[in-house]
């Protein structure tokens, strides 16, 4: 049953702790851990974009949020892609499916699963690595228009706190 399934979301910018949009998820998660994802970070107008290798996209987010939530519990085995760095962020685990969280995040990130071609970000399932070395599958929002100018590092905190 989907309500019992844990749900993971990887964030790397304004949704992290001590950032302006954190209130959208604050108090709703059961665990937060530092984590990284394979990709590149680039800057938009006041917020970051993450690009990831196509082979790291395990699934695309859809309008069927309950079905999407079930995908977090599956295990995948993906091969690393060459030429990509790591994006630093936080992995938020919700002890059960949270429709309200995904709807809020989709809205914030400008993701419309019915019109991906008009979305600012895409919600994709990918694999992240926690600081303790464990790998988890998580939803992440990646640039719908990849190929921007990447930052020389993969840390939003280095942009905002330097």
mmCIF file of C-alpha atoms in Angstrom:
data_model
loop_
_atom_site.group_PDB
_atom_site.id
_atom_site.type_symbol
_atom_site.label_atom_id
_atom_site.label_comp_id
_atom_site.label_asym_id
_atom_site.label_seq_id
_atom_site.Cartn_x
_atom_site.Cartn_y
_atom_site.Cartn_z
ATOM 1 C CA UNK A 1 0.000 0.000 0.000
ATOM 2 C CA UNK A 2 1.431 3.338 -1.062
ATOM 3 C CA UNK A 3 0.762 5.161 2.239
ATOM 4 C CA UNK A 4 3.228 2.873 4.024
ATOM 5 C CA UNK A 5 5.989 3.329 1.456
ATOM 6 C CA UNK A 6 8.801 5.668 2.500
ATOM 7 C CA UNK A 7 9.503 8.486 0.069
ATOM 8 C CA UNK A 8 12.879 10.130 -0.569
ATOM 9 C CA UNK A 9 13.534 13.565 -2.025
ATOM 10 C CA UNK A 10 17.020 14.918 -2.792
ATOM 11 C CA UNK A 11 17.373 18.709 -2.599
ATOM 12 C CA UNK A 12 20.446 20.803 -3.396
ATOM 13 C CA UNK A 13 19.403 24.475 -3.274
ATOM 14 C CA UNK A 14 16.717 26.676 -1.760
ATOM 15 C CA UNK A 15 14.898 23.715 -0.127
ATOM 16 C CA UNK A 16 17.840 22.762 2.105
ATOM 17 C CA UNK A 17 17.925 23.599 5.806
ATOM 18 C CA UNK A 18 18.506 27.317 6.486
ATOM 19 C CA UNK A 19 17.423 28.206 2.934
ATOM 20 C CA UNK A 20 14.361 30.288 1.952
ATOM 21 C CA UNK A 21 12.090 27.482 0.673
ATOM 22 C CA UNK A 22 12.844 24.928 3.396
ATOM 23 C CA UNK A 23 9.514 25.701 5.074
ATOM 24 C CA UNK A 24 7.754 23.741 2.304
ATOM 25 C CA UNK A 25 9.144 20.503 3.751
ATOM 26 C CA UNK A 26 10.081 21.455 7.315
ATOM 27 C CA UNK A 27 8.393 19.275 9.919
ATOM 28 C CA UNK A 28 7.092 16.804 7.348
ATOM 29 C CA UNK A 29 10.098 14.497 6.992
ATOM 30 C CA UNK A 30 11.295 11.758 9.309
ATOM 31 C CA UNK A 31 15.014 11.935 8.484
ATOM 32 C CA UNK A 32 17.492 14.210 6.712
ATOM 33 C CA UNK A 33 21.013 13.169 5.692
ATOM 34 C CA UNK A 34 23.801 14.873 3.764
ATOM 35 C CA UNK A 35 24.048 13.263 0.335
ATOM 36 C CA UNK A 36 25.393 13.759 -3.170
ATOM 37 C CA UNK A 37 24.123 12.961 -6.639
ATOM 38 C CA UNK A 38 26.032 12.529 -9.876
ATOM 39 C CA UNK A 39 25.568 15.649 -11.939
ATOM 40 C CA UNK A 40 26.526 19.262 -12.498
ATOM 41 C CA UNK A 41 25.284 22.379 -10.775
ATOM 42 C CA UNK A 42 24.648 25.598 -12.670
ATOM 43 C CA UNK A 43 23.047 28.892 -11.674
ATOM 44 C CA UNK A 44 19.713 30.319 -12.687
ATOM 45 C CA UNK A 45 18.461 33.753 -11.642
ATOM 46 C CA UNK A 46 18.987 33.326 -7.884
ATOM 47 C CA UNK A 47 18.620 29.557 -7.729
ATOM 48 C CA UNK A 48 20.553 26.511 -8.878
ATOM 49 C CA UNK A 49 19.860 23.945 -11.563
ATOM 50 C CA UNK A 50 21.150 20.390 -11.500
ATOM 51 C CA UNK A 51 21.823 18.428 -14.661
ATOM 52 C CA UNK A 52 22.343 14.685 -14.423
ATOM 53 C CA UNK A 53 23.496 12.149 -16.982
ATOM 54 C CA UNK A 54 20.562 10.623 -18.879
ATOM 55 C CA UNK A 55 21.630 7.172 -17.748
ATOM 56 C CA UNK A 56 21.093 8.291 -14.140
ATOM 57 C CA UNK A 57 17.427 9.078 -14.779
ATOM 58 C CA UNK A 58 15.732 5.943 -13.499
ATOM 59 C CA UNK A 59 12.188 7.210 -14.042
ATOM 60 C CA UNK A 60 10.457 10.459 -14.929
ATOM 61 C CA UNK A 61 7.877 11.878 -12.552
ATOM 62 C CA UNK A 62 4.264 11.669 -13.661
ATOM 63 C CA UNK A 63 0.873 12.987 -12.643
ATOM 64 C CA UNK A 64 0.271 9.626 -10.912
ATOM 65 C CA UNK A 65 1.914 10.628 -7.629
ATOM 66 C CA UNK A 66 0.971 7.443 -5.778
ATOM 67 C CA UNK A 67 2.562 5.276 -8.477
ATOM 68 C CA UNK A 68 5.624 7.523 -8.459
ATOM 69 C CA UNK A 69 5.955 7.094 -4.694
ATOM 70 C CA UNK A 70 6.128 3.299 -5.091
ATOM 71 C CA UNK A 71 9.219 3.675 -7.290
ATOM 72 C CA UNK A 72 11.357 4.979 -4.391
ATOM 73 C CA UNK A 73 11.345 1.553 -2.744
ATOM 74 C CA UNK A 74 12.712 -0.293 -5.765
ATOM 75 C CA UNK A 75 16.403 -0.982 -6.126
ATOM 76 C CA UNK A 76 18.282 -0.094 -9.256
ATOM 77 C CA UNK A 77 21.786 -0.720 -10.437
ATOM 78 C CA UNK A 78 23.229 2.046 -12.549
ATOM 79 C CA UNK A 79 26.679 2.418 -13.984
ATOM 80 C CA UNK A 80 28.602 5.649 -13.361
ATOM 81 C CA UNK A 81 28.913 8.060 -16.269
ATOM 82 C CA UNK A 82 32.258 9.648 -17.068
ATOM 83 C CA UNK A 83 32.861 13.386 -16.993
ATOM 84 C CA UNK A 84 30.315 14.271 -14.315
ATOM 85 C CA UNK A 85 30.966 15.595 -10.823
ATOM 86 C CA UNK A 86 28.894 15.358 -7.626
ATOM 87 C CA UNK A 87 26.204 17.771 -6.483
ATOM 88 C CA UNK A 88 26.026 18.275 -2.720
ATOM 89 C CA UNK A 89 22.645 18.301 -1.055
ATOM 90 C CA UNK A 90 20.363 16.711 1.484
ATOM 91 C CA UNK A 91 18.286 13.555 1.299
ATOM 92 C CA UNK A 92 14.894 13.929 2.958
ATOM 93 C CA UNK A 93 13.090 10.737 3.900
ATOM 94 C CA UNK A 94 9.365 10.836 4.554
ATOM 95 C CA UNK A 95 8.119 7.803 6.479
ATOM 96 C CA UNK A 96 5.179 7.482 4.105
ATOM 97 C CA UNK A 97 3.975 8.816 0.780
ATOM 98 C CA UNK A 98 3.250 12.550 1.050
ATOM 99 C CA UNK A 99 1.066 13.767 -1.813
ATOM 100 C CA UNK A 100 1.051 17.271 -0.291
ATOM 101 C CA UNK A 101 4.854 17.437 -0.364
ATOM 102 C CA UNK A 102 5.186 16.322 -3.986
ATOM 103 C CA UNK A 103 2.409 18.690 -5.082
ATOM 104 C CA UNK A 104 4.080 21.632 -3.293
ATOM 105 C CA UNK A 105 7.492 20.791 -4.708
ATOM 106 C CA UNK A 106 6.148 20.269 -8.235
ATOM 107 C CA UNK A 107 4.485 23.697 -8.029
ATOM 108 C CA UNK A 108 7.601 25.419 -6.634
ATOM 109 C CA UNK A 109 9.850 23.840 -9.245
ATOM 110 C CA UNK A 110 7.525 24.607 -12.138
ATOM 111 C CA UNK A 111 7.116 20.913 -12.979
ATOM 112 C CA UNK A 112 3.998 19.950 -14.915
ATOM 113 C CA UNK A 113 4.027 16.221 -15.689
ATOM 114 C CA UNK A 114 1.367 16.728 -18.371
ATOM 115 C CA UNK A 115 3.481 19.364 -20.141
ATOM 116 C CA UNK A 116 7.130 18.521 -19.547
ATOM 117 C CA UNK A 117 8.111 20.667 -22.527
ATOM 118 C CA UNK A 118 6.853 23.747 -20.624
ATOM 119 C CA UNK A 119 8.351 22.790 -17.247
ATOM 120 C CA UNK A 120 11.204 24.689 -15.624
ATOM 121 C CA UNK A 121 12.412 21.550 -13.837
ATOM 122 C CA UNK A 122 11.686 17.849 -14.294
ATOM 123 C CA UNK A 123 11.088 15.519 -11.367
ATOM 124 C CA UNK A 124 13.212 12.414 -11.894
ATOM 125 C CA UNK A 125 14.071 9.382 -9.834
ATOM 126 C CA UNK A 126 17.807 8.955 -9.436
ATOM 127 C CA UNK A 127 20.303 7.362 -7.110
ATOM 128 C CA UNK A 128 22.032 9.408 -4.421
ATOM 129 C CA UNK A 129 24.885 8.540 -2.099
ATOM 130 C CA UNK A 130 24.593 9.427 1.582
ATOM 131 C CA UNK A 131 27.609 10.508 3.612
ATOM 132 C CA UNK A 132 27.721 7.073 5.270
ATOM 133 C CA UNK A 133 28.148 5.464 1.829
ATOM 134 C CA UNK A 134 24.635 4.038 1.504
ATOM 135 C CA UNK A 135 22.849 4.519 -1.780
ATOM 136 C CA UNK A 136 19.188 5.438 -1.969
ATOM 137 C CA UNK A 137 16.759 6.190 -4.763
ATOM 138 C CA UNK A 138 15.187 9.630 -4.499
ATOM 139 C CA UNK A 139 13.143 12.134 -6.423
ATOM 140 C CA UNK A 140 15.173 15.140 -7.536
ATOM 141 C CA UNK A 141 14.349 18.181 -9.622
ATOM 142 C CA UNK A 142 16.677 18.621 -12.567
ATOM 143 C CA UNK A 143 16.890 21.266 -15.254
ATOM 144 C CA UNK A 144 14.380 20.834 -18.063
ATOM 145 C CA UNK A 145 16.817 22.793 -20.241
ATOM 146 C CA UNK A 146 20.249 21.233 -19.606
ATOM 147 C CA UNK A 147 23.465 22.661 -20.895
ATOM 148 C CA UNK A 148 23.719 25.856 -18.888
ATOM 149 C CA UNK A 149 27.135 26.998 -17.720
ATOM 150 C CA UNK A 150 28.128 24.670 -14.880
ATOM 151 C CA UNK A 151 29.646 25.973 -11.676
ATOM 152 C CA UNK A 152 33.216 24.826 -10.909
ATOM 153 C CA UNK A 153 31.872 23.013 -7.828
ATOM 154 C CA UNK A 154 28.659 21.203 -6.956
ATOM 155 C CA UNK A 155 27.645 23.144 -3.852
ATOM 156 C CA UNK A 156 24.831 25.702 -3.547
ATOM 157 C CA UNK A 157 26.164 26.557 -0.065
ATOM 158 C CA UNK A 158 29.443 27.703 -1.649
ATOM 159 C CA UNK A 159 27.454 30.105 -3.837
ATOM 160 C CA UNK A 160 25.266 31.512 -1.065
ATOM 161 C CA UNK A 161 27.805 31.573 1.776
ATOM 162 C CA UNK A 162 30.952 32.786 0.049
#
